[in-house]
PDB file of C-alpha atoms in Angstrom:
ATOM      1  CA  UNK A   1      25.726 -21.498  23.013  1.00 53.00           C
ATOM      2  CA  UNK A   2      28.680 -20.208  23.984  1.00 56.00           C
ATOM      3  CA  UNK A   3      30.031 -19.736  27.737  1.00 53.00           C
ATOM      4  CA  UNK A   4      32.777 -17.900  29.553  1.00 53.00           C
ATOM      5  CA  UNK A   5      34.105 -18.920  32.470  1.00 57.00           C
ATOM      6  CA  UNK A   6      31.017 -18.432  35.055  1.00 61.00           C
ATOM      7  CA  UNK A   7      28.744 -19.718  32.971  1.00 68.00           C
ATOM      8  CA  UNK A   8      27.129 -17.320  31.704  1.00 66.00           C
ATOM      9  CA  UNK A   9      25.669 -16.788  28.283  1.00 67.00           C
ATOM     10  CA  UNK A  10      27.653 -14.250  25.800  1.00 64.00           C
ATOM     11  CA  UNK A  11      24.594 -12.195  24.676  1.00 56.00           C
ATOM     12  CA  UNK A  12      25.216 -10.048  20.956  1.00 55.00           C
ATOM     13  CA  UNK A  13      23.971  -7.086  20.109  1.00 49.00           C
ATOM     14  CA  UNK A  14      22.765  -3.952  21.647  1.00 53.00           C
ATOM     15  CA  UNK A  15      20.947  -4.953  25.305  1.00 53.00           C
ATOM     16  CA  UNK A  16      18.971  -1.081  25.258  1.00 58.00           C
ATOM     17  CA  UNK A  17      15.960  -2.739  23.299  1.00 66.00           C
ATOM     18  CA  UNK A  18      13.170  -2.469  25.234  1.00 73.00           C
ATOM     19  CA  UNK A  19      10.806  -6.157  24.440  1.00 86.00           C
ATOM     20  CA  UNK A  20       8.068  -6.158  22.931  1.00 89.00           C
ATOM     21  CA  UNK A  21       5.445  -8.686  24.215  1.00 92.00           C
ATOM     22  CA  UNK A  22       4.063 -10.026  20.761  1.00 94.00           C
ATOM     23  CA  UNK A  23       0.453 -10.769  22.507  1.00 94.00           C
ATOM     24  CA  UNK A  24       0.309  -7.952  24.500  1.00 95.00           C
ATOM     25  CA  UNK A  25       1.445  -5.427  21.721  1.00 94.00           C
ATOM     26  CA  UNK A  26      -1.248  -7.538  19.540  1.00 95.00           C
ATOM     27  CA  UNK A  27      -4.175  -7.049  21.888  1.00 96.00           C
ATOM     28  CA  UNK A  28      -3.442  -3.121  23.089  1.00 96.00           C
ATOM     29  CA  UNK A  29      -3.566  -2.756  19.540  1.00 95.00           C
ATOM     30  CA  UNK A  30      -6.753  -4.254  18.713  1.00 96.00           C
ATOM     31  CA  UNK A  31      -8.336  -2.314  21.805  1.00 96.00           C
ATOM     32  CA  UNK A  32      -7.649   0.611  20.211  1.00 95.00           C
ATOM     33  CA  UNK A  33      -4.500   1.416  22.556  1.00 95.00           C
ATOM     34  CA  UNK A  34      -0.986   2.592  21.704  1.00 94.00           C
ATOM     35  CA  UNK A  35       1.216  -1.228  21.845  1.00 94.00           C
ATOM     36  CA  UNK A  36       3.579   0.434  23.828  1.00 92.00           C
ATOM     37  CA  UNK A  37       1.884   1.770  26.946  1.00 92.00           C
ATOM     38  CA  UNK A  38      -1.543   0.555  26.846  1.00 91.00           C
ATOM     39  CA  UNK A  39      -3.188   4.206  27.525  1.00 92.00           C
ATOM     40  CA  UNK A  40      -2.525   6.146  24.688  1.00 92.00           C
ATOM     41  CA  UNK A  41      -5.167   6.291  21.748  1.00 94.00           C
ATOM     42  CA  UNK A  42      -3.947   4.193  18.817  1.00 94.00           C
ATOM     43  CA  UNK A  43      -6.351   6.467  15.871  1.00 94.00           C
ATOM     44  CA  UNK A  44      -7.650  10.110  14.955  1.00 93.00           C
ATOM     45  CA  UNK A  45     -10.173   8.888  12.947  1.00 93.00           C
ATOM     46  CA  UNK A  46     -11.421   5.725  11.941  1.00 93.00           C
ATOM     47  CA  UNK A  47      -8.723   4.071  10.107  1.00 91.00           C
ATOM     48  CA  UNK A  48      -6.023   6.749  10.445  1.00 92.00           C
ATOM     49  CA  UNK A  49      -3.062   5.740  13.340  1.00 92.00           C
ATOM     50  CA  UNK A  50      -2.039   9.189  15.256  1.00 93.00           C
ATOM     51  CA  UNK A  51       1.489   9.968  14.422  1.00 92.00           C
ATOM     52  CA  UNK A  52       2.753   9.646  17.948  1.00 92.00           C
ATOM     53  CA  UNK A  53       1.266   8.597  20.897  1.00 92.00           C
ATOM     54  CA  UNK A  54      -0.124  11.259  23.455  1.00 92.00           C
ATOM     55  CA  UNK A  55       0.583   9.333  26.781  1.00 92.00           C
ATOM     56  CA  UNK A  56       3.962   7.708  25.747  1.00 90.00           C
ATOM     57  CA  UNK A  57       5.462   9.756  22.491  1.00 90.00           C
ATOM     58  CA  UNK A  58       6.062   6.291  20.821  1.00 89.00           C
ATOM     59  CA  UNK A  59       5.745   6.844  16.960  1.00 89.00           C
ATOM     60  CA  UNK A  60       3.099   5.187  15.395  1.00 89.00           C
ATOM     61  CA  UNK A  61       3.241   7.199  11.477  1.00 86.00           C
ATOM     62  CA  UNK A  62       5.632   4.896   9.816  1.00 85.00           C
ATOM     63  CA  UNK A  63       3.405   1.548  10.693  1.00 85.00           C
ATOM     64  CA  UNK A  64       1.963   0.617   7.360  1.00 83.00           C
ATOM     65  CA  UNK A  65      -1.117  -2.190   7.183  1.00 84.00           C
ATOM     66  CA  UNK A  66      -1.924  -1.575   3.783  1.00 82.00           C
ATOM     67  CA  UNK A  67      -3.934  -4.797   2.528  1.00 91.00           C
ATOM     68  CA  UNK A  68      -3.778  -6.920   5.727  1.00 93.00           C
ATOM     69  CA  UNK A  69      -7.063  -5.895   7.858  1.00 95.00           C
ATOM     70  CA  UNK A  70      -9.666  -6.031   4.940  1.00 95.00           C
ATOM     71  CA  UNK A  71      -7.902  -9.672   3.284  1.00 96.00           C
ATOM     72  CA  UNK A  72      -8.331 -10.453   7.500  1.00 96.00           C
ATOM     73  CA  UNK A  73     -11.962  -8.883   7.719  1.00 96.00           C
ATOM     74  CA  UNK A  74     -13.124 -10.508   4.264  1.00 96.00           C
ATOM     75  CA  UNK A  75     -11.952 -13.729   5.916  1.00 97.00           C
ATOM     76  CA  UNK A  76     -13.640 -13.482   8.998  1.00 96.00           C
ATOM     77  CA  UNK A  77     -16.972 -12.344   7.877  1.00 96.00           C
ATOM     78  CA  UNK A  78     -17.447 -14.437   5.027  1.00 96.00           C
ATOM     79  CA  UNK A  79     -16.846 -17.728   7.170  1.00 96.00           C
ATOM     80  CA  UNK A  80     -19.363 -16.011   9.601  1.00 95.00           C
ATOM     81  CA  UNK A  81     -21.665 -14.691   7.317  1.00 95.00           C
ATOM     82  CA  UNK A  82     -21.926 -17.673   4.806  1.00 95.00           C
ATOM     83  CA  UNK A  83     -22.156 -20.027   7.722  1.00 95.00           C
ATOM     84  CA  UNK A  84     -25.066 -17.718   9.135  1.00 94.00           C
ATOM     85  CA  UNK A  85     -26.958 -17.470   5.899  1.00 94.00           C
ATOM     86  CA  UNK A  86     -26.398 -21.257   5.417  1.00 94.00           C
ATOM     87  CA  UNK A  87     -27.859 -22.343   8.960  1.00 93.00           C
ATOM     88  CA  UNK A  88     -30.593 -19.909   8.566  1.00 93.00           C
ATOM     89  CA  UNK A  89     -31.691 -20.863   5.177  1.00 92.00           C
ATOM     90  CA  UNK A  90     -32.075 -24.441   5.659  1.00 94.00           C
ATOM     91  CA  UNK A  91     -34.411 -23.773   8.863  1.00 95.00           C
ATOM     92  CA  UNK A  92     -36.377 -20.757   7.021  1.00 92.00           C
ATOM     93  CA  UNK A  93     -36.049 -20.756   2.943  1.00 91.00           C
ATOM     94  CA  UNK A  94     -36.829 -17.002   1.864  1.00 92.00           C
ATOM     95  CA  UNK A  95     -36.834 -15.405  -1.398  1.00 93.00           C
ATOM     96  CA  UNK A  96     -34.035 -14.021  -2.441  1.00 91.00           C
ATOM     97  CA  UNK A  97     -34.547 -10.651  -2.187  1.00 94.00           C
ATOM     98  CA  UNK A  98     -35.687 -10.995   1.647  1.00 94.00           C
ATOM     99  CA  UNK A  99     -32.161 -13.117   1.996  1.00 93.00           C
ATOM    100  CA  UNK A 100     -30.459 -10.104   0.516  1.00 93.00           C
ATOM    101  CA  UNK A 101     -32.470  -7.558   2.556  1.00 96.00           C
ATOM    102  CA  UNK A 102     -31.241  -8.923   5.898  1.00 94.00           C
ATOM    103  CA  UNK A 103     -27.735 -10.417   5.231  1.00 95.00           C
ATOM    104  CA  UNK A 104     -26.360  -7.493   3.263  1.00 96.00           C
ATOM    105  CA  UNK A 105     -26.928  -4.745   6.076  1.00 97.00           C
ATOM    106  CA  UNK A 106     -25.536  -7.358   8.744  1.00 96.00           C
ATOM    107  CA  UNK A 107     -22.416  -7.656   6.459  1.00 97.00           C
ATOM    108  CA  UNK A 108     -21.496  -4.080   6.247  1.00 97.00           C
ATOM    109  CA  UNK A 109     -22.299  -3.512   9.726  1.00 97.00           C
ATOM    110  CA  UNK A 110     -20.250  -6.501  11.387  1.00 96.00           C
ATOM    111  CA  UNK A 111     -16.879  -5.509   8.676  1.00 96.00           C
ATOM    112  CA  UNK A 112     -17.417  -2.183   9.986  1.00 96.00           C
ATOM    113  CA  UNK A 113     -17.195  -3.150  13.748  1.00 96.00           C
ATOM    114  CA  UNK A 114     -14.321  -5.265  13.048  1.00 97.00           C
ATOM    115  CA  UNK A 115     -12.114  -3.501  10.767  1.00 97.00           C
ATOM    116  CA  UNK A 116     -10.257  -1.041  13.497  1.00 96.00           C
ATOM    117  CA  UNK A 117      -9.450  -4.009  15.637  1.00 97.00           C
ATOM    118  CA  UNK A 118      -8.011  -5.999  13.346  1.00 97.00           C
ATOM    119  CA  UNK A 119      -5.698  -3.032  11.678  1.00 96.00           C
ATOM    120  CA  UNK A 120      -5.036  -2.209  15.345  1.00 96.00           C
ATOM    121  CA  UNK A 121      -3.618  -5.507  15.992  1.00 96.00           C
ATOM    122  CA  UNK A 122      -1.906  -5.751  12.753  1.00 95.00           C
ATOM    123  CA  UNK A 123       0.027  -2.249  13.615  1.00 94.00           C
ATOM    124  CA  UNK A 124       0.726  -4.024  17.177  1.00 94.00           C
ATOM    125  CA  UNK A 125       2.122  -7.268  15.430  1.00 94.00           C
ATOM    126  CA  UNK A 126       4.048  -4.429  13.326  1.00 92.00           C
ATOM    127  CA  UNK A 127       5.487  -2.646  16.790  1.00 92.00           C
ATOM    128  CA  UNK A 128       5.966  -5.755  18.351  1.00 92.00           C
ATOM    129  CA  UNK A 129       8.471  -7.124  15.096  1.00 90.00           C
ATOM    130  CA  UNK A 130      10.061  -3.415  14.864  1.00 87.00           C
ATOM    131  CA  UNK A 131       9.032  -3.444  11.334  1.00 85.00           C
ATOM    132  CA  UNK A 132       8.726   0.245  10.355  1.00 71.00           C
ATOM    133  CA  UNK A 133       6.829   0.493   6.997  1.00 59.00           C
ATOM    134  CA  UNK A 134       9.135  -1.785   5.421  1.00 54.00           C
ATOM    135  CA  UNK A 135      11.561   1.149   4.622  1.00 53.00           C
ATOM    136  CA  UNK A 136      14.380  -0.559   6.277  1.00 53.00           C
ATOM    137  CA  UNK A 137      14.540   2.236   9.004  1.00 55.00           C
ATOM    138  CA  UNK A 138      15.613   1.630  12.325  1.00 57.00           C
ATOM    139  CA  UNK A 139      13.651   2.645  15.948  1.00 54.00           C
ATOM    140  CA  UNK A 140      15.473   5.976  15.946  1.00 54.00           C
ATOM    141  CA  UNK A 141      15.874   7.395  12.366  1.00 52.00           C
ATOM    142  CA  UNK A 142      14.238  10.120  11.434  1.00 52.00           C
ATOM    143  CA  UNK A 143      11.090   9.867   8.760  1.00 49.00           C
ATOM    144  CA  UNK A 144       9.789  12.052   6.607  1.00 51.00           C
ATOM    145  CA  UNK A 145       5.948  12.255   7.010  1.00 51.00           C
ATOM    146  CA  UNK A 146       3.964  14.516   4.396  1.00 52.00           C
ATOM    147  CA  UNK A 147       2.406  17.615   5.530  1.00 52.00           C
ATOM    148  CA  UNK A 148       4.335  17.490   8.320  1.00 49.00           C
ATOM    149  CA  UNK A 149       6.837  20.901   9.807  1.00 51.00           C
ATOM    150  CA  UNK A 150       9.843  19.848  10.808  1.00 46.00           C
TER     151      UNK A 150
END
């Protein structure tokens, strides 16, 4: 590190950037919260981010997730859902098609409840870094988004 006279660090680059808690961005995110603020909605629908946020502004259209939160969700709920069919079925062997009658409804239903969250944090991890849909674009350039008037 380098020092001037007083002791004081030389610091490089711009010092406007605002930080960006990595944790914090993470968790607004998975609570369905703009990363920025905390109070702004983070969707419009189900697994569609709003294009800015309502409380803050703070764009949210470039943050791409793409393949992330259902590789993360097949994770989770197979280690869940294998584990859980495992315990059970040494405790209570059923047939299979009562095995597949319970476990296959509980698997839907627990990806569904945990999909949003996870791309939610993923698009917070994605704030937090600055990494705009892996254009290369910076926190003020302007984007193109389809559909949208200008």
């Amino acid at each position: 590190m380098t020092t001037t006279s007083s002791d004081q660090p030389i610091r490089y680059g711009s010092s406007e950037e605002v930080e960006r808690p990595l944790g914090r961005s993470i968790k607004r995110g998975m609570l369905n919260t703009c990363p920025n603020c905390g109070s702004g909605k983070l969707f419009k629908s189900f697994l569609k981010p709003v294009d800015n946020c309502a409380a803050c502004g703070e764009a949210m259209y470039h943050h791409r997730s793409d393949d992330l939160p259902p590789y993360l969700a097949i994770v989770i709920i197979g280690h869940l859902i294998i584990g859980g069919y495992m315990a059970t079925d040494l405790v209570w062997p059923m047939p299979l098609w009562l095995t597949f009658t319970i476990w296959t409804p509980i698997t839907v239903l627990a990806t569904l409840l945990i999909i949003q969250p996870i791309k939610g944090g993923v698009i917070g991890l994605q704030w937090a870094q600055r990494m705009h849909g892996f254009g290369g674009h910076g926190d003020h350039d302007e984007y193109e988004i389809p559909g949208r008037k200008r």
